[in-house]
XYZ file of N, CA and C in Angstrom:
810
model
N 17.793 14.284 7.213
C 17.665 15.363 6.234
C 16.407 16.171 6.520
N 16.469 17.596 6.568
C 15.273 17.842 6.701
C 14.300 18.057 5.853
N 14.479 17.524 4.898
C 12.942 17.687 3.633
C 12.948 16.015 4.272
N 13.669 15.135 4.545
C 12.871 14.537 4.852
C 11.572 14.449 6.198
N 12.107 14.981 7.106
C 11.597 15.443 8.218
C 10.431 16.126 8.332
N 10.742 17.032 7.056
C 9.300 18.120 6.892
C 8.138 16.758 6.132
N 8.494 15.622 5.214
C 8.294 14.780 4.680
C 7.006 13.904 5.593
N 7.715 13.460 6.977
C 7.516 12.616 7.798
C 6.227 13.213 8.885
N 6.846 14.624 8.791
C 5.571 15.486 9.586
C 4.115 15.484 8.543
N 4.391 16.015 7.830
C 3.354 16.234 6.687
C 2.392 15.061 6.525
N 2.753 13.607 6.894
C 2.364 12.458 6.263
C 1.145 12.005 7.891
N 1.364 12.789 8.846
C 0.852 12.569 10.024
C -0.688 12.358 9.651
N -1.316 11.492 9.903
C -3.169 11.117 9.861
C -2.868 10.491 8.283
N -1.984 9.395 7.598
C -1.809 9.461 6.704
C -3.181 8.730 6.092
N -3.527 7.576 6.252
C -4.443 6.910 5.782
C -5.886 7.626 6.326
N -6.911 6.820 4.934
C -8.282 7.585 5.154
C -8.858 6.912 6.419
N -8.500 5.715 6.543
C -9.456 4.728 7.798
C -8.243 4.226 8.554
N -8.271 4.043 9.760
C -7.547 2.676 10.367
C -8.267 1.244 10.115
N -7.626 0.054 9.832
C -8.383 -1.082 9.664
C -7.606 -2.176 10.957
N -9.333 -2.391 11.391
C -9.307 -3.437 12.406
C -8.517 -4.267 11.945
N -7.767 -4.899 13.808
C -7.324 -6.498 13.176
C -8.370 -7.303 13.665
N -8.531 -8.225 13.236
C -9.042 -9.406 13.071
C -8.466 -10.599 13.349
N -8.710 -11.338 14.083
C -7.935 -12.522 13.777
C -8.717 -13.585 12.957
N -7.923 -14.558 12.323
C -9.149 -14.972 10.956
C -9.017 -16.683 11.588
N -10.387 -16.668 11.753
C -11.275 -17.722 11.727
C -10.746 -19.245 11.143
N -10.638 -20.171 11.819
C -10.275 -21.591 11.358
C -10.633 -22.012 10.062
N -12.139 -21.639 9.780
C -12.672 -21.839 8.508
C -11.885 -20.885 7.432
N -11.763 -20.163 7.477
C -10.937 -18.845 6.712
C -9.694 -19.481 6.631
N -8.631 -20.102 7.329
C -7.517 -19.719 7.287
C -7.328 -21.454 6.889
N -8.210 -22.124 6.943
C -7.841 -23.512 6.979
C -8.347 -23.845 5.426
N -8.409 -22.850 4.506
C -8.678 -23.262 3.243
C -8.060 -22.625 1.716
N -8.100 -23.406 0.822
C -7.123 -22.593 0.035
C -8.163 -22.887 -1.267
N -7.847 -22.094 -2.597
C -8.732 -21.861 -3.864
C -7.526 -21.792 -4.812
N -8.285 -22.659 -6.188
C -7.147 -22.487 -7.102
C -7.958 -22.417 -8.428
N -7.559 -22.244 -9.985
C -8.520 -22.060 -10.949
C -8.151 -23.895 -11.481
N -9.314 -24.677 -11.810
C -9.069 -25.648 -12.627
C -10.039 -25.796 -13.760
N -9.396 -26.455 -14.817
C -10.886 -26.768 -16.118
C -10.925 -27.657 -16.083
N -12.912 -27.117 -15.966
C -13.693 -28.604 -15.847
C -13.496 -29.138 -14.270
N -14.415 -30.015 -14.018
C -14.442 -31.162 -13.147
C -14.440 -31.997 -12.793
N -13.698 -32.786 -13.876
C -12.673 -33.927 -14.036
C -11.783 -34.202 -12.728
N -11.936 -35.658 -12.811
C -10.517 -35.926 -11.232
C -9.415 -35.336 -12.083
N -8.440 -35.864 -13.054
C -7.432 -35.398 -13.833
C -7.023 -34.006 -12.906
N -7.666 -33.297 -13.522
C -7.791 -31.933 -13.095
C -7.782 -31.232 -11.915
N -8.875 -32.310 -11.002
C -8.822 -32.226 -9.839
C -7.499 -32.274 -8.863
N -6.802 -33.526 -9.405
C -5.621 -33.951 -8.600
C -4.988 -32.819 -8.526
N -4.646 -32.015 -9.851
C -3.651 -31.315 -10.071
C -3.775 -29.838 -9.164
N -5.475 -29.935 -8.906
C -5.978 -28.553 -8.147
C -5.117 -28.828 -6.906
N -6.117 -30.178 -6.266
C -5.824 -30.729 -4.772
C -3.622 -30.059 -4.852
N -3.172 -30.352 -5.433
C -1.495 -30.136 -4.922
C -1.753 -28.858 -4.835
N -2.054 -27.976 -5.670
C -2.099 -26.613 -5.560
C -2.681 -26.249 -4.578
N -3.606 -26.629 -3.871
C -4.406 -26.151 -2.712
C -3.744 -26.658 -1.592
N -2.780 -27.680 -1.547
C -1.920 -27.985 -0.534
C -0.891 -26.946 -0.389
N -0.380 -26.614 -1.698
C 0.794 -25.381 -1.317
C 0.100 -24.136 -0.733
N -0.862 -23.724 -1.244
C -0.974 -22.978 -1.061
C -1.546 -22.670 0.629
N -2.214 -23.871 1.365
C -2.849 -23.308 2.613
C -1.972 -24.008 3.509
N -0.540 -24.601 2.892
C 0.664 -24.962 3.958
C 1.064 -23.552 4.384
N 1.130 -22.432 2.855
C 1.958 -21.448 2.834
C 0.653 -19.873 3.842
N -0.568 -20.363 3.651
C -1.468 -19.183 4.166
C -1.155 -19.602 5.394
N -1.456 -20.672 6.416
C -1.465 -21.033 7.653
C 0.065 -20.403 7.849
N 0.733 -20.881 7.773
C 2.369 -20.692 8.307
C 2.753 -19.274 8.263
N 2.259 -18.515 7.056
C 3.343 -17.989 6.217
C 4.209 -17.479 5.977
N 5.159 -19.480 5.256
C 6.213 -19.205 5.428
C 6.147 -19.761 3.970
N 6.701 -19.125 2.824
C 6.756 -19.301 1.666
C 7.506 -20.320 0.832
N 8.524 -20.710 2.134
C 9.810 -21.200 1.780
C 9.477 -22.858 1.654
N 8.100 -23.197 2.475
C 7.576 -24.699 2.252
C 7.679 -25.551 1.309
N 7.261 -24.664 -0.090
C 6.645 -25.145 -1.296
C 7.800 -25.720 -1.774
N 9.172 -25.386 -1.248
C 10.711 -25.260 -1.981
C 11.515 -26.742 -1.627
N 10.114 -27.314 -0.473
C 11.215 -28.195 0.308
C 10.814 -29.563 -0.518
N 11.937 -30.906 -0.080
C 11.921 -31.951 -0.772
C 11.416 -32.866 -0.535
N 10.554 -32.234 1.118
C 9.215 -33.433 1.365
C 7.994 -33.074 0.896
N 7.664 -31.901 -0.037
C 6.583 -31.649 -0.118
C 6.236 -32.317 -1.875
N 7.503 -32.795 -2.310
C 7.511 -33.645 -3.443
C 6.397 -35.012 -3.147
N 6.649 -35.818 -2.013
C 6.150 -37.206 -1.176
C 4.700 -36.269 -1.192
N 4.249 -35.231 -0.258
C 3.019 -35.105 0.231
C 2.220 -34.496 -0.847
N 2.675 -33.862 -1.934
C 1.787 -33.336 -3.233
C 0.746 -34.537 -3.739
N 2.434 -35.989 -3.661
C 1.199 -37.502 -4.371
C 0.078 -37.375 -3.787
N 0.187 -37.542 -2.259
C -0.981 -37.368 -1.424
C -1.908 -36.421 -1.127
N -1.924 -35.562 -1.955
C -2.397 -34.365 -1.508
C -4.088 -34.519 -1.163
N -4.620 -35.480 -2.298
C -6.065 -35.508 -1.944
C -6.384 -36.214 -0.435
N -5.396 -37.008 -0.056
C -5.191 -38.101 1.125
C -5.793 -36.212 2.551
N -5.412 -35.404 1.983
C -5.928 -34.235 3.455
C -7.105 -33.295 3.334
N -7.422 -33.745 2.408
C -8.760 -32.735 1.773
C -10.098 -33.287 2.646
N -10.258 -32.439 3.576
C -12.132 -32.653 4.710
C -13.025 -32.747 3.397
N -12.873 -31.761 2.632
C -13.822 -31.978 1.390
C -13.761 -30.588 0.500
N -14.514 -30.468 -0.622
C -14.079 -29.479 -1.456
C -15.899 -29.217 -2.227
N -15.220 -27.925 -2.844
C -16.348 -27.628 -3.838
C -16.190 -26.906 -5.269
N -17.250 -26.112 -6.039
C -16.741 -25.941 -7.167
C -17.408 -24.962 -7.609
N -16.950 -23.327 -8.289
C -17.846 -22.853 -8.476
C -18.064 -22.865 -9.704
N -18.587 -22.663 -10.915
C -18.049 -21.920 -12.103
C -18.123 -20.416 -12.786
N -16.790 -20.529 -13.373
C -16.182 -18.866 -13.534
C -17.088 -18.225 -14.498
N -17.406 -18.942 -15.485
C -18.311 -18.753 -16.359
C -20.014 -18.915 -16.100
N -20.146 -19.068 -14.310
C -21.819 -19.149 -14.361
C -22.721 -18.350 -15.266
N -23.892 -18.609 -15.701
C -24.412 -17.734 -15.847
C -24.408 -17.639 -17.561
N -23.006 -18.216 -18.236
C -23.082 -17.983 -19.683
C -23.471 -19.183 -20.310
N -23.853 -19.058 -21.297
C -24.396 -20.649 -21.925
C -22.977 -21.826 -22.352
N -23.166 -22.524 -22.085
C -22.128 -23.230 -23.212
C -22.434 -22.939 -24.730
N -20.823 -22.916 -25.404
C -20.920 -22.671 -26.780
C -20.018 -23.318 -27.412
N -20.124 -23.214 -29.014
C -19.549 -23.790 -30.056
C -19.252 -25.228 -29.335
N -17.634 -25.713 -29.245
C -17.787 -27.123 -29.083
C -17.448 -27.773 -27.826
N -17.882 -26.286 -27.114
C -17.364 -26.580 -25.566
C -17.912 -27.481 -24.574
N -17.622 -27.882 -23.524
C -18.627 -28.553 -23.051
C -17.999 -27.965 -21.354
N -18.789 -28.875 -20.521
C -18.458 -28.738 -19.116
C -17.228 -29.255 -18.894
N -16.291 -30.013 -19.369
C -14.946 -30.301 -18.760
C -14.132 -29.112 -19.312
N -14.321 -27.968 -20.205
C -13.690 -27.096 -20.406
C -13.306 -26.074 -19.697
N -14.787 -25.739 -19.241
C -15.057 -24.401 -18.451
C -14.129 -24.151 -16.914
N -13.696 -23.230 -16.846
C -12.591 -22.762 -16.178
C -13.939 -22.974 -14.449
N -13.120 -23.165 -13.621
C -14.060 -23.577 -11.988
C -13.070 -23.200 -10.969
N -13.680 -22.532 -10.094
C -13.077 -22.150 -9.016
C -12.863 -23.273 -8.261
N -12.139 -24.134 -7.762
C -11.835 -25.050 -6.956
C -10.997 -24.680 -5.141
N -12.622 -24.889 -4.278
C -12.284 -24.287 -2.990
C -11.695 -25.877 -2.220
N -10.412 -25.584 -1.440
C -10.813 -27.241 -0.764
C -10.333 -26.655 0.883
N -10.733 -27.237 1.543
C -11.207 -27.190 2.987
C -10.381 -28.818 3.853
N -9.790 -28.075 4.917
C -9.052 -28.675 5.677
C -9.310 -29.005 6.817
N -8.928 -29.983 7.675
C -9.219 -29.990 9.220
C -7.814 -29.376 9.635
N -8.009 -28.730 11.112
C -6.674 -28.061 11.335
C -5.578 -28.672 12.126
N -5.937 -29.897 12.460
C -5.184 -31.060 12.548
C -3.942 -31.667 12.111
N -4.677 -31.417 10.985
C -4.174 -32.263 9.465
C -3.156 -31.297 9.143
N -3.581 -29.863 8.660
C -2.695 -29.121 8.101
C -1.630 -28.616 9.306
N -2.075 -28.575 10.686
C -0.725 -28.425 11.685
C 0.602 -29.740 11.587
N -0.089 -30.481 11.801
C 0.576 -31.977 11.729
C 1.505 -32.187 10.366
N 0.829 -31.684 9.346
C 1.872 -31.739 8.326
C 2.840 -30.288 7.914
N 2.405 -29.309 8.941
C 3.732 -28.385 9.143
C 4.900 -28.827 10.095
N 4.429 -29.859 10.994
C 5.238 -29.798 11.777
C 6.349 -30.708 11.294
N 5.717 -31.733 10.492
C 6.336 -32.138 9.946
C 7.399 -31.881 8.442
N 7.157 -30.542 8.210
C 7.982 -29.805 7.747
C 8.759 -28.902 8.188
N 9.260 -29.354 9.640
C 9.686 -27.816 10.304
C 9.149 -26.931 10.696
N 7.865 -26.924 10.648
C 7.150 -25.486 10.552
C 6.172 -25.348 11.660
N 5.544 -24.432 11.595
C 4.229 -24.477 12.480
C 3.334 -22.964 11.963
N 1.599 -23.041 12.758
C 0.998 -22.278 12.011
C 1.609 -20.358 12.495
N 0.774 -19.649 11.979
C 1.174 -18.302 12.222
C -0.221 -17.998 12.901
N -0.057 -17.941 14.274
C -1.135 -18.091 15.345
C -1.507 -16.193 15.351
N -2.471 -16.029 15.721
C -2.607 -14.611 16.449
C -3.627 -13.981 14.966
N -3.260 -12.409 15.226
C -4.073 -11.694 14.265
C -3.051 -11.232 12.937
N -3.373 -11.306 11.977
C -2.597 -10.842 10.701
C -2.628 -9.338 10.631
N -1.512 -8.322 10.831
C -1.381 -7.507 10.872
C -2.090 -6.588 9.687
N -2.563 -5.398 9.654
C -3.061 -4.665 8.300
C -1.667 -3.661 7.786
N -1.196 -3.663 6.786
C -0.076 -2.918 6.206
C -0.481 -1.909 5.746
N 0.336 -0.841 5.695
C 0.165 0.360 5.133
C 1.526 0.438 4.078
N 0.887 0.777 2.628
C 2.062 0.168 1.711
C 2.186 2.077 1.443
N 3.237 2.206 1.293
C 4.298 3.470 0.980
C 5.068 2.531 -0.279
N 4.896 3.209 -1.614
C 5.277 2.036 -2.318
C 5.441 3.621 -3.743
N 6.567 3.317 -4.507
C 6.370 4.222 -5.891
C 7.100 3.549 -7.128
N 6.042 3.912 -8.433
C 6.467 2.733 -9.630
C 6.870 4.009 -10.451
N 7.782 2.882 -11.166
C 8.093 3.743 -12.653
C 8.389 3.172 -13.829
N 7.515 3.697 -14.828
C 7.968 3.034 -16.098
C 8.672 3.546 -17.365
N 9.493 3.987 -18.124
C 10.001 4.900 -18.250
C 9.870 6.490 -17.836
N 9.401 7.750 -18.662
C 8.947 8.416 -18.177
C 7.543 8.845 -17.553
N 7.134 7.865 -17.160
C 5.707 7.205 -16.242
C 6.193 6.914 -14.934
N 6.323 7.561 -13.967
C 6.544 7.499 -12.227
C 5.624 8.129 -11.712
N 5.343 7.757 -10.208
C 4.012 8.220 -9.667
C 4.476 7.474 -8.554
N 3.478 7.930 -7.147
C 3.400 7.671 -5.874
C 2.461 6.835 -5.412
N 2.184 5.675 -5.764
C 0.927 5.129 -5.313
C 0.223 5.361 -3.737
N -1.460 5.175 -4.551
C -1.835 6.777 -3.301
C -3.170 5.969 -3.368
N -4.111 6.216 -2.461
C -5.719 6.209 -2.684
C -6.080 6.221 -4.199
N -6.147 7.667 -4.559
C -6.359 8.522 -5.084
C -5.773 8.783 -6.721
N -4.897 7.864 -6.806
C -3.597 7.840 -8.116
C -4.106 7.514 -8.926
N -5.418 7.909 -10.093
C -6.057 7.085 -10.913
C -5.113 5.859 -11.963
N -3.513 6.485 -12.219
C -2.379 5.412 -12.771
C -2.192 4.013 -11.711
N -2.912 4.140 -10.841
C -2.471 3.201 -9.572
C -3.412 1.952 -9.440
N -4.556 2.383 -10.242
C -5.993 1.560 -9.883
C -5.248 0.188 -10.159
N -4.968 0.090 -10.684
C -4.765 -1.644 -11.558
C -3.743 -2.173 -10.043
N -2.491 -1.431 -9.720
C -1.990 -1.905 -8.591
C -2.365 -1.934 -7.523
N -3.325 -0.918 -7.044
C -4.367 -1.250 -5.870
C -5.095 -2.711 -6.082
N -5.185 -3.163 -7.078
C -6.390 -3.887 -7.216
C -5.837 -5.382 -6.854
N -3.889 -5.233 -7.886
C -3.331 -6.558 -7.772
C -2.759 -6.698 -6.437
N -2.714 -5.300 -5.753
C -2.075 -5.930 -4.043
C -3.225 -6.602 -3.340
N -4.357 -6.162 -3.547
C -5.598 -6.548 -2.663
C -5.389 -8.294 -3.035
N -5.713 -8.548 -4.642
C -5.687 -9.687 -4.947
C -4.045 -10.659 -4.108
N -3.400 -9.956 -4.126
C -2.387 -10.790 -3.509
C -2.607 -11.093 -1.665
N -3.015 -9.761 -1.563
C -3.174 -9.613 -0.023
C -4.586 -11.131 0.726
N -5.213 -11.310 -0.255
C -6.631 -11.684 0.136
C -6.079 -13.044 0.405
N -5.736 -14.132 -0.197
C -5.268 -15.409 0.104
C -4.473 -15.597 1.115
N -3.628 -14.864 1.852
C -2.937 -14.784 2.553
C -3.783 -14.397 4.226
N -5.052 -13.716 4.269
C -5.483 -13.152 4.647
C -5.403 -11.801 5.438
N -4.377 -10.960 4.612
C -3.988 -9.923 5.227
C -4.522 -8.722 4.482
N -4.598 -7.726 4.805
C -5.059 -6.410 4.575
C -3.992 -5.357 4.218
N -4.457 -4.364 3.371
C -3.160 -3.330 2.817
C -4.514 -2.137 2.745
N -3.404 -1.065 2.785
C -4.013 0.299 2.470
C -2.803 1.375 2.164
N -3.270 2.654 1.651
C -2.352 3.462 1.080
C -2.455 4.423 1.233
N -1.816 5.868 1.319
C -1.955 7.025 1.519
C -2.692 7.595 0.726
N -3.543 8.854 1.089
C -3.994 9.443 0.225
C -2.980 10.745 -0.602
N -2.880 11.017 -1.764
C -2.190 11.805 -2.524
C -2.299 13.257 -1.721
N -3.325 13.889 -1.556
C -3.215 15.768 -0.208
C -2.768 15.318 0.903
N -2.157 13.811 1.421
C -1.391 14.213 2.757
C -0.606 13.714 2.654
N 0.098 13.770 1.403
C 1.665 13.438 0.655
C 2.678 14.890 0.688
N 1.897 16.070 1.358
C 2.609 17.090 1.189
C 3.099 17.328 0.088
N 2.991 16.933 -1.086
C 3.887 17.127 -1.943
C 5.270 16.548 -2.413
N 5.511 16.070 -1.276
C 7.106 15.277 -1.534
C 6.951 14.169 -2.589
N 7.599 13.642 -3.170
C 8.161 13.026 -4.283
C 8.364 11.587 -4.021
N 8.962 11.079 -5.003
C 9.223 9.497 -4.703
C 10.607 9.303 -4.218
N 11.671 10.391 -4.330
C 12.802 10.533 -3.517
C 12.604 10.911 -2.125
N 11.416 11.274 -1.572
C 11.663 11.347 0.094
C 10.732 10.018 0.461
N 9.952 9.927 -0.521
C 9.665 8.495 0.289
C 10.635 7.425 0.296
N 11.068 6.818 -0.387
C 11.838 5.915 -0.781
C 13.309 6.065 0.213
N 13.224 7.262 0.696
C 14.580 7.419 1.670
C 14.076 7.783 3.568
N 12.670 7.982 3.570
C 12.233 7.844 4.828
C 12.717 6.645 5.008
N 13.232 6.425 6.280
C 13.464 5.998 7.131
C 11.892 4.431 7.669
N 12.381 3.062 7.899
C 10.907 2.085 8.244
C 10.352 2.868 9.637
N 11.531 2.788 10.829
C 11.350 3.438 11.618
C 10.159 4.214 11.997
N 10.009 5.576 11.450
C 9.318 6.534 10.972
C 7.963 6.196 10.431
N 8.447 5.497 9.523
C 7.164 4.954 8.259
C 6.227 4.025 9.337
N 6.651 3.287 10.118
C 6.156 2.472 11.569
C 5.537 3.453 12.167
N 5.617 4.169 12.665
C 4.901 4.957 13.559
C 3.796 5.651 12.608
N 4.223 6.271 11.744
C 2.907 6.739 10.764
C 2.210 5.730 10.664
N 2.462 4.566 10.322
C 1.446 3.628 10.147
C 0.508 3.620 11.132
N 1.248 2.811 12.167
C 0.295 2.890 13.941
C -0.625 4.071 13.805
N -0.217 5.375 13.719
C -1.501 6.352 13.893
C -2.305 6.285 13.287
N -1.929 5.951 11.985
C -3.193 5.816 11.076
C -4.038 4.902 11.201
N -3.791 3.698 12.325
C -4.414 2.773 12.343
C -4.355 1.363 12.044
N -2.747 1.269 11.330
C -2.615 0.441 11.366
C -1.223 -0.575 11.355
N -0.500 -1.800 11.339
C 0.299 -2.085 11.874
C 1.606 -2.202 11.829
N 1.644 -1.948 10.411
C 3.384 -1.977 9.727
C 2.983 -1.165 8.726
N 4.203 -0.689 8.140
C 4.872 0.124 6.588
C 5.392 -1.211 6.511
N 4.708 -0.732 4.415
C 5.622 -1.561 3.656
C 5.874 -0.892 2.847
N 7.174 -0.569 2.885
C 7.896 0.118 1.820
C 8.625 -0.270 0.492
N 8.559 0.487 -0.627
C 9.304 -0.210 -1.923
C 8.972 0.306 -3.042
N 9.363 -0.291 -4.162
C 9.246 0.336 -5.603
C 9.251 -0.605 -6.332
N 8.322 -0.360 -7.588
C 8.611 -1.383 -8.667
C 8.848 -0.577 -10.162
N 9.665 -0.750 -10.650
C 10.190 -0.241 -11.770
C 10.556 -1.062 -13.227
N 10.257 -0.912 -14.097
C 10.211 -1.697 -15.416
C 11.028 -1.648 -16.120
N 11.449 -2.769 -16.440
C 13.469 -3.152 -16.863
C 12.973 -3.582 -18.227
N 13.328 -2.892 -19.366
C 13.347 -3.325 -20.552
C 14.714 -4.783 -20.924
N 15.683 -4.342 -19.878
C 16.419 -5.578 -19.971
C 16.137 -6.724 -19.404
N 15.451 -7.126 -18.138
C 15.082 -7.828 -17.562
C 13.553 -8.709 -18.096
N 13.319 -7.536 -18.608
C 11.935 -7.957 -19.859
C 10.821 -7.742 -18.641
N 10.918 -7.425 -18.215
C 9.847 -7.417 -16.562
C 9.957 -6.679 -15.742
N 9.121 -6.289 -14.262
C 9.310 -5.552 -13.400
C 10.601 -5.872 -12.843
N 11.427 -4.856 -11.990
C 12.025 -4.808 -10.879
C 11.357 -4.581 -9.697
N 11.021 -5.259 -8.502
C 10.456 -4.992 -7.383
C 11.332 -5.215 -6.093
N 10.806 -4.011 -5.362
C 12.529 -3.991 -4.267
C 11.478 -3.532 -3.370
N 11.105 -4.272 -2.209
C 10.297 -3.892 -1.096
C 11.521 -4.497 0.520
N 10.840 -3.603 1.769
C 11.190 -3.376 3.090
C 10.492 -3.330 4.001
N 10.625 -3.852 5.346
C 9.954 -3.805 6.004
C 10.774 -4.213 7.551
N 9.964 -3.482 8.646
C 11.109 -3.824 10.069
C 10.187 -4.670 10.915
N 11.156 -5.479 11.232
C 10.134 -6.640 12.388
C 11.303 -6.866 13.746
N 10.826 -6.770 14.865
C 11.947 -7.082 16.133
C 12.608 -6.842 15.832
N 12.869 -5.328 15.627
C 14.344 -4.560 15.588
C 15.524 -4.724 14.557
N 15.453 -5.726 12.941
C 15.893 -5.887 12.152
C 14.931 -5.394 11.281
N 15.660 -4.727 10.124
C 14.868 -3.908 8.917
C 15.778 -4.974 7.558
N 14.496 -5.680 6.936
C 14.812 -6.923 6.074
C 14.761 -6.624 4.453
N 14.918 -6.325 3.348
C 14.787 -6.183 2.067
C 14.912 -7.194 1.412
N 14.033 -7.444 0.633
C 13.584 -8.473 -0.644
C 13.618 -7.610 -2.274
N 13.947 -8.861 -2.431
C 13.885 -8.040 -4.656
C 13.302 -9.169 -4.965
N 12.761 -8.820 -6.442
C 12.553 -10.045 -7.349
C 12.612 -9.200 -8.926
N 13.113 -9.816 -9.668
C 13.825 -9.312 -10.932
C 13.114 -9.573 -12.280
N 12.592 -8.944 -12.853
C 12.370 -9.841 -14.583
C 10.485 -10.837 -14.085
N 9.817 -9.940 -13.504
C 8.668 -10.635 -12.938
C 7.143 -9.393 -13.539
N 6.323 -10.736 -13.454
C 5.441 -9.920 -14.093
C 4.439 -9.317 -13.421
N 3.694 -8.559 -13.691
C 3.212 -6.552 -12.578
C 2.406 -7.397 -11.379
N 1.931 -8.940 -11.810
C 1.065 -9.786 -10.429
C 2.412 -9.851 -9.430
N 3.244 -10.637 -9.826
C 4.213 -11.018 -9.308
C 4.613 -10.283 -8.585
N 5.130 -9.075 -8.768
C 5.986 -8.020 -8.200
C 5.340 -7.972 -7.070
N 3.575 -8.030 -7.098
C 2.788 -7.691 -5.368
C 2.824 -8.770 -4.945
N 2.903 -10.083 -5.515
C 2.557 -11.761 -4.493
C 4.161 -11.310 -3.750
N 5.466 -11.135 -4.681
C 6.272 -11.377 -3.703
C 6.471 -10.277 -2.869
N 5.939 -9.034 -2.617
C 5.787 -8.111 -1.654
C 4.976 -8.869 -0.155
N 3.800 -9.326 -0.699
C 2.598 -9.792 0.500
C 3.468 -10.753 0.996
N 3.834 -12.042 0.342
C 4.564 -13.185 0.562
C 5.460 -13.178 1.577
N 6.611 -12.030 0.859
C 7.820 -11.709 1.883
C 7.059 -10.931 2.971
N 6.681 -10.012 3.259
C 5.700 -9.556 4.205
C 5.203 -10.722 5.246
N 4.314 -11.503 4.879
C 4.103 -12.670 5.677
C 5.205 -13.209 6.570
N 6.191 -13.917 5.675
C 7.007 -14.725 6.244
C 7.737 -14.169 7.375
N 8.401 -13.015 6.982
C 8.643 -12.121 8.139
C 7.734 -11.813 9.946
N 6.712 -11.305 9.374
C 5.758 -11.171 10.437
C 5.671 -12.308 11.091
N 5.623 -13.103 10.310
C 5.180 -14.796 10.708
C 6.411 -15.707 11.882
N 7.677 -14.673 11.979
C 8.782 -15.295 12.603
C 9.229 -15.844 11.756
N 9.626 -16.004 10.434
C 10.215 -17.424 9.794
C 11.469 -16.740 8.799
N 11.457 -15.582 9.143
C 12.904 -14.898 8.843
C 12.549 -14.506 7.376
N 14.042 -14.034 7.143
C 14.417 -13.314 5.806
C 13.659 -14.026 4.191
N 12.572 -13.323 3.880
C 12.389 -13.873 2.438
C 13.090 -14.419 1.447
């Protein structure tokens, strides 16, 4: 179509920066963070499983781990792989009050792996790690909430809160996102984005610096009681689509980054 075309030209130098890849560091990639209260073992245990799913699923990522029926057996064990851990608190800095005490207070719980350990128990799930550099995405992405639609952009002051929750999704995973700025949107709408072509959206990315389009929309279903989120993306010559239905505005970006991962990662269709 050619408004889309004029669309695709227009979008040329789209992003403000290109962002380096990186490839991330053993220490980086071999550790996972979860919120627990207090610093109680109790508590602890329950972190330790969570920090197992979660840096089976950063190393690999392949999302589909957490789903399987040996990871029931290795959760018991979960403290059995922990090199060691630490603790921050969320609340530094404020006094304790009324009848609170230190097993209350909400703590960042970091735990740290040997990479041994966490290969050895992918492999033993089928799996293995996601070696190399984590690609940086360039998200082409537009929301709507009733008569509230917009293009998420740099620049979209309606957007801040979703810039903020992709980063937060993007960061555990250790991957990177960025977005167009709104003056080299030409003007086109959320109907020519949404119908560009990945193809296309791929190559804009590359110039700008960086390594894939991720394309999609999230839209707010009064029936569903929650977002609708419908994201795309092309890897080795197959172009893959994911949804998730009735999910809440975090959600809609974990399963964007998530499915994103797994893909890149070789481990197929989200």
């Amino acid at each position: 179509m050619p408004g889309i075309s004029r669309f695709v030209l227009g979008l040329v130098g789209l992003l403000c920066l290109g962002v380096p890849v990186r490839a991330a560091t053993p220490s980086e990639l071999y550790q996972a963070q979860t919120i627990v209260t207090g610093t109680g073992d109790e508590n602890r245990q329950i972190g330790f499983k969570d920090c197992l799913d979660k840096v089976l699923v950063k190393v690999s990522g392949d999302q589909r781990l957490t789903q399987k029926t040996q990871m029931l057996a290795l959760r018991e064990k979960a403290a059995d792989f922990v090199q060691s851990f630490r603790y921050h608190d969320r609340l530094e800095g404020i006094p304790i009050h009324d009848e609170q005490g230190t097993h209350d207070r909400p703590h960042d719980l970091t735990c740290l792996y040997k990479p041994a350990v966490v290969d050895k128990l992918l492999a033993q799930l089928g799996s293995r790690p996601w070696s190399g550099e984590r690609p940086p995405i360039a998200v082409f992405m537009t929301a709507e909430q009733g008569a509230r639609h917009f293009v998420l952009t740099q620049d979209e002051q309606r957007g801040d809160a979703m810039r903020e929750s992709f980063a937060n999704a993007a960061g555990p995973m250790l991957m990177r996102v960025t977005f167009p700025k709104a003056g080299q949107l030409g003007g086109r709408d959320e109907k020519a984005i949404s119908e560009a072509d990945m193809a296309r959206l791929d190559r804009l990315a590359k110039k700008a610096g960086t390594a894939r389009a991720l394309a999609g929309s999230i839209v707010w279903s009064d029936e569903e009681l929650g977002w609708i989120a419908d994201w795309r993306l092309a890897d080795r010559g197959k172009i893959y689509r994911w949804q998730a239905r009735g999910v809440s505005f975090d959600e809609a970006f974990r399963v964007a980054i998530r499915g994103a991962a797994q893909i890149l990662s070789g481990h197929g269709q989200p």
